[in-house]
Amino acid sequence: MTRLIMRRLALLVPTLLGLSVLLFLWVRALPGGPATALLGERATPEAVERINQLYGFDRPLPQQYVQWLGQLLQGNFGVSTRTGRPVLDEFLNRFPATVELSLVALVVAVGLGIPLGYLAARYQGRAVDHAAVVISLLGVTVPVFFLAFLLKWLFAVQLGWFPSSGRQDPAMIATHPTGFYVLDGLMTREWDASWDAVVHLVLPALALGSIPLAIIARITRASVIDVQHADYVRTARAKGLSAPHVRRRVILHNAMLPVSTTIGLQVGLLLSGAVLTETVFAYPGIGKFLADSVFNLDYAVLQGFILLIAVVYALVNLAVDVSYGLIDPRMRTR
Amino acid sequence: MTDAPGAAAGPLLSIRDLEVTFRTEAGSSTAVRGVSFDVRAGETVAVVGESGSGKSTTAAAVIGLLAGNGAVTGGQILFDGEDLVGHDDAAMHRLRGSRIAMVPQDPMSNLNPVRRVGAQIDEALVDNGVVRGRGVRARTVELLAEAGLPDAARRAQQYPHEFSGGMRQRALIAMGLAARPQLLIADEPTSALDVTVQRTILDGLTDLTDRLGVAVLLITHDLGLAAERADRVVVMYRGEVVEQGDARTLLTDPQHAYTRRLLAAAPSLASRRIELARQGVEVVQPAGEDLLAPAGVGTAADAGRAPGQAPPLVEVEHVTKVFRLRGRGLLGRGADLTAVDDVSFVVPRGRTLAVVGESGSGKSTVARMMLDLLPPTSGTIRFDGADVASRDRAAEVAFRRRVQPIFQDPYASLDPLFTVYRTVEEPLRAHGLGDRAQRRARVRELMDQVALPADLLRRYPAELSGGQRQRVAIARALALEPELVVCDEAVSALDVVVQSQILHLLADLQSRLGLTYLFISHDLAVVRQIADRVCVMQAGRLVEEGTVDDVFGSPRTDYTRTLLDAIPGRDLDLGRTA
């Protein structure tokens, strides 16, 4: 297991180096170069010249790259041209918000997807099954931003059941020691703040969780149907186990093996899916900040955030792989 | 087999006119019809037949575990006087495990992979209300030990993937007998195991069921096994019982034509080498080759080197194959596994050399090295005088033409997306032989050689029977007119009747085309029918080599004797009765 982790971490190095080269060249390849990107299209040649000298954009590319990489390794991801604050700080400030949203979306996707898929398999060919197939098809095909708008319009604007944007009611005064608002409320015993954060999370989480939910439901259905016909299920019945017992202990546990792989893959996708959902619900996470930076051509933020998201994605996937051992004993001895 | 109490009373299980129907998209098909037989308390009754004969379906009907689209559509299953037909699942659940239990066929797929073995027996005990609380695990360990699992207390803590096939089957036997049922259905309980393991497992099962007075319904395709283990035998064919009676009587004096066919096809040590028109047939061989001379005598060093004899086609000299196993931990060094250890033998031209051994003996590794799919760690393999390892590209292409494989599983070794025609034609095309018309003619010729009708050419493997698929595999292997055919367990996956047909086909092709076979098998009775010389392998080493008659008639090592003794029904002279 230690070997697996070490090997995977080692593999992360070339991946991130490759990505950093791409990001570096991307900014250099912009029309007019990075100086124009910084100053805008109407910058005077003299100003461009000055910037190029100041930031070293006139030096050879390899030298620039090594310098930039050296700064990155020291935690210096540059400064956002839009906010004027260090990119790393902007990322760390918003990261808890996105993690919170992704976790709730995952809970929604897993909590609804697995039961839905399981019921569909158990009552294969009946109404529940058909409903599940339709829901999962919709979940995959309806674009996230459209679903987000729809949820917002119906439940926030028309019915007024949930807030339409943000993480917290602006009138709410709350302390945030960790940046995870729900947790903060619980820690500081500000129950109302905690509940307010939960209410704000419902609609974005539903929107963000819709695709993983659909995929998890489909995989669960297929996996349960497959496992139902396994020899060991028949043997479990032959040795006198009751039907509920067989379903719970034998079928469900084994069916979860491929589902867990799928969940692991979805966790990474949630981070990138957050861009659209956070934008629609004006939810102040890394996704929304990233989208704003795109519109403002804030290249330092784009470079830094993409790299940081890649690191998080890789680490999350590694954690997921390692956790497979918990449900499949065969993975432990390898 | 035993005089269990209650044997004099009415039968424990009485099947009357049983009919089982499966609904499929194409309509309904009757898998079992008019089946009637009895099993008395404590008695062992074997139901024998080839796959598709309905034997397993009958067993599944008794324990109420027919596949979802199957149903009993007629007749009665009287268990201890109670008719099980029409029982719903809840009613059957009360009987399963506690009164009727099952030992399934494939030990690899019948244990829940994500639960510890002990826990799987615990739950059988608890759910059947045998023991509760603290005593459960102690009882589980007792049961495992009783089924012959060494170090049962520690083993109970392990997962199925940490068990060998034999150990898993012992666990399944412990599981089946956990609640002391009156009837145990053993569905091909050992067909997936090595012969020696098979024997000890069956001995254990027989002892245990005798001692406990459990009646056994033994489902098997193996007549030898049925004759040896059962009091009575029921022969099924195409869903019907064609004959039943006392085991010995039925096997020595079979009445029905199908029983006689089964007996004739059953390979046994009494059967002889299939000799076709070998003598007098003109064989495509280098001039000066004396085909009728006795095959190479002695060991690799001198065999085939006697003056006046053609050199052997294959010479394997001191070949060793070491696999490096992955180690544990960060810096763990992998251990070495010597799969083949200093093995030498020769394969004479136009003859069959069989390599026999249990799983893990290294015989398949030998086959893969012979096919040049795996390089030997040391030693040399010479094919027609040239070292297989040191060849240039052109020589390699030529080698691939001259040596062809036939693998065990005809279900897995044919590309499911290729038609029969494409499968057989592919090697011709790959080697750029002939134009379209010539290839077409050659494919038809090959189909003739393996006795397949030409109208199968457009079919896909899924539409063929196991025997037909293996014939296609043989036609494909023969397409390039090879000199050496490596048969790796080529008939092991087939029913006895089909197996016998394929063996005859292989023998016939050998005599007509002058083929040389390297025949890898775990089945000594099959080897008896096809091989001229035998190499016996154990744990990577070649422990005995000689002519078939010598090795089978007077084995020199204990290991060979164990292998021979393990063959079910070896004393029964099967195959000679018909």
mmCIF file of C-alpha atoms in Angstrom, chain A residues 104-231:
data_model
loop_
_atom_site.group_PDB
_atom_site.id
_atom_site.type_symbol
_atom_site.label_atom_id
_atom_site.label_comp_id
_atom_site.label_asym_id
_atom_site.label_seq_id
_atom_site.Cartn_x
_atom_site.Cartn_y
_atom_site.Cartn_z
ATOM 1 C CA VAL A 104 -22.823 18.052 -0.225
ATOM 2 C CA ALA A 105 -23.272 17.413 -3.960
ATOM 3 C CA LEU A 106 -21.532 14.068 -3.495
ATOM 4 C CA VAL A 107 -23.768 13.195 -0.574
ATOM 5 C CA VAL A 108 -26.781 14.032 -2.750
ATOM 6 C CA ALA A 109 -25.430 11.991 -5.672
ATOM 7 C CA VAL A 110 -24.505 8.953 -3.587
ATOM 8 C CA GLY A 111 -27.437 9.192 -1.214
ATOM 9 C CA LEU A 112 -29.993 9.320 -3.999
ATOM 10 C CA GLY A 113 -28.108 7.532 -6.773
ATOM 11 C CA ILE A 114 -27.369 4.264 -5.004
ATOM 12 C CA PRO A 115 -30.908 3.667 -3.673
ATOM 13 C CA LEU A 116 -32.364 4.658 -7.036
ATOM 14 C CA GLY A 117 -30.090 2.276 -8.936
ATOM 15 C CA TYR A 118 -30.621 -0.483 -6.418
ATOM 16 C CA LEU A 119 -34.415 -0.234 -6.566
ATOM 17 C CA ALA A 120 -34.296 -0.130 -10.359
ATOM 18 C CA ALA A 121 -32.296 -3.363 -10.415
ATOM 19 C CA ARG A 122 -34.447 -5.080 -7.839
ATOM 20 C CA TYR A 123 -37.642 -4.217 -9.671
ATOM 21 C CA GLN A 124 -36.092 -4.573 -13.094
ATOM 22 C CA GLY A 125 -38.546 -3.861 -15.919
ATOM 23 C CA ARG A 126 -41.156 -2.340 -13.587
ATOM 24 C CA ALA A 127 -42.208 1.285 -13.023
ATOM 25 C CA VAL A 128 -39.368 2.133 -10.583
ATOM 26 C CA ASP A 129 -36.867 0.851 -13.095
ATOM 27 C CA HIS A 130 -38.289 2.913 -15.934
ATOM 28 C CA ALA A 131 -38.415 6.012 -13.728
ATOM 29 C CA ALA A 132 -34.786 5.495 -12.724
ATOM 30 C CA VAL A 133 -33.687 5.111 -16.313
ATOM 31 C CA VAL A 134 -35.485 8.331 -17.282
ATOM 32 C CA ILE A 135 -34.040 10.253 -14.337
ATOM 33 C CA SER A 136 -30.515 9.084 -15.024
ATOM 34 C CA LEU A 137 -30.866 9.864 -18.708
ATOM 35 C CA LEU A 138 -32.071 13.386 -17.873
ATOM 36 C CA GLY A 139 -29.296 13.809 -15.345
ATOM 37 C CA VAL A 140 -26.654 13.071 -17.930
ATOM 38 C CA THR A 141 -28.184 14.929 -20.860
ATOM 39 C CA VAL A 142 -29.522 18.144 -19.306
ATOM 40 C CA PRO A 143 -26.660 20.681 -19.134
ATOM 41 C CA VAL A 144 -25.675 21.600 -15.590
ATOM 42 C CA PHE A 145 -26.128 25.333 -16.093
ATOM 43 C CA PHE A 146 -29.610 24.830 -17.485
ATOM 44 C CA LEU A 147 -30.615 22.635 -14.592
ATOM 45 C CA ALA A 148 -29.095 25.193 -12.223
ATOM 46 C CA PHE A 149 -31.148 27.997 -13.768
ATOM 47 C CA LEU A 150 -34.266 25.862 -13.671
ATOM 48 C CA LEU A 151 -33.819 24.997 -9.984
ATOM 49 C CA LYS A 152 -33.091 28.607 -9.138
ATOM 50 C CA TRP A 153 -36.080 29.929 -11.056
ATOM 51 C CA LEU A 154 -38.519 27.383 -9.627
ATOM 52 C CA PHE A 155 -37.424 26.929 -6.010
ATOM 53 C CA ALA A 156 -35.814 30.282 -5.305
ATOM 54 C CA VAL A 157 -37.535 32.818 -7.512
ATOM 55 C CA GLN A 158 -41.054 31.395 -7.900
ATOM 56 C CA LEU A 159 -41.554 29.396 -4.722
ATOM 57 C CA GLY A 160 -39.049 31.183 -2.556
ATOM 58 C CA TRP A 161 -38.187 28.054 -0.605
ATOM 59 C CA PHE A 162 -34.437 28.523 -0.872
ATOM 60 C CA PRO A 163 -32.121 31.508 -1.290
ATOM 61 C CA SER A 164 -31.127 32.177 -4.873
ATOM 62 C CA SER A 165 -27.449 32.990 -4.389
ATOM 63 C CA GLY A 166 -24.441 33.159 -2.103
ATOM 64 C CA ARG A 167 -23.248 31.071 0.818
ATOM 65 C CA GLN A 168 -24.789 33.010 3.644
ATOM 66 C CA ASP A 169 -27.496 35.584 4.187
ATOM 67 C CA PRO A 170 -25.701 38.987 4.030
ATOM 68 C CA ALA A 171 -27.555 40.067 7.152
ATOM 69 C CA MET A 172 -26.143 37.126 9.089
ATOM 70 C CA ILE A 173 -23.195 37.914 11.300
ATOM 71 C CA ALA A 174 -21.151 34.784 11.878
ATOM 72 C CA THR A 175 -17.591 33.842 12.710
ATOM 73 C CA HIS A 176 -15.715 31.561 10.325
ATOM 74 C CA PRO A 177 -12.705 29.878 11.890
ATOM 75 C CA THR A 178 -12.338 27.222 9.167
ATOM 76 C CA GLY A 179 -14.125 28.595 6.124
ATOM 77 C CA PHE A 180 -16.453 25.560 6.048
ATOM 78 C CA TYR A 181 -19.590 27.493 6.987
ATOM 79 C CA VAL A 182 -21.731 24.567 8.108
ATOM 80 C CA LEU A 183 -18.917 23.268 10.279
ATOM 81 C CA ASP A 184 -18.128 26.755 11.558
ATOM 82 C CA GLY A 185 -21.679 27.221 12.753
ATOM 83 C CA LEU A 186 -21.543 23.912 14.610
ATOM 84 C CA MET A 187 -18.166 24.716 16.172
ATOM 85 C CA THR A 188 -19.149 28.171 17.368
ATOM 86 C CA ARG A 189 -22.648 27.025 18.351
ATOM 87 C CA GLU A 190 -24.123 29.590 15.972
ATOM 88 C CA TRP A 191 -26.800 27.119 14.924
ATOM 89 C CA ASP A 192 -28.691 29.624 12.823
ATOM 90 C CA ALA A 193 -25.572 30.385 10.782
ATOM 91 C CA SER A 194 -24.970 26.705 10.234
ATOM 92 C CA TRP A 195 -28.555 26.131 9.118
ATOM 93 C CA ASP A 196 -28.430 29.169 6.867
ATOM 94 C CA ALA A 197 -25.331 27.740 5.150
ATOM 95 C CA VAL A 198 -27.120 24.406 4.653
ATOM 96 C CA VAL A 199 -30.121 26.132 3.086
ATOM 97 C CA HIS A 200 -27.815 27.988 0.723
ATOM 98 C CA LEU A 201 -26.179 24.728 -0.310
ATOM 99 C CA VAL A 202 -29.314 22.781 -1.276
ATOM 100 C CA LEU A 203 -29.951 24.091 -4.798
ATOM 101 C CA PRO A 204 -26.301 24.337 -5.947
ATOM 102 C CA ALA A 205 -25.633 20.855 -4.577
ATOM 103 C CA LEU A 206 -28.641 19.420 -6.419
ATOM 104 C CA ALA A 207 -27.460 20.991 -9.668
ATOM 105 C CA LEU A 208 -23.839 19.988 -9.217
ATOM 106 C CA GLY A 209 -24.759 16.481 -8.067
ATOM 107 C CA SER A 210 -27.122 15.759 -10.946
ATOM 108 C CA ILE A 211 -24.574 14.208 -13.315
ATOM 109 C CA PRO A 212 -22.798 12.071 -10.714
ATOM 110 C CA LEU A 213 -26.207 11.045 -9.382
ATOM 111 C CA ALA A 214 -27.281 9.832 -12.799
ATOM 112 C CA ILE A 215 -24.033 7.974 -13.421
ATOM 113 C CA ILE A 216 -23.977 6.384 -9.979
ATOM 114 C CA ALA A 217 -27.587 5.271 -10.371
ATOM 115 C CA ARG A 218 -26.845 3.619 -13.715
ATOM 116 C CA ILE A 219 -23.706 1.862 -12.524
ATOM 117 C CA THR A 220 -25.460 0.678 -9.368
ATOM 118 C CA ARG A 221 -28.326 -0.712 -11.390
ATOM 119 C CA ALA A 222 -26.045 -2.562 -13.808
ATOM 120 C CA SER A 223 -23.808 -3.824 -11.034
ATOM 121 C CA VAL A 224 -26.660 -5.121 -8.854
ATOM 122 C CA ILE A 225 -28.225 -6.894 -11.836
ATOM 123 C CA ASP A 226 -24.868 -8.473 -12.571
ATOM 124 C CA VAL A 227 -24.167 -9.567 -9.002
ATOM 125 C CA GLN A 228 -27.687 -10.972 -8.545
ATOM 126 C CA HIS A 229 -26.763 -13.773 -10.927
ATOM 127 C CA ALA A 230 -23.384 -14.532 -9.382
ATOM 128 C CA ASP A 231 -22.725 -18.070 -8.224
#
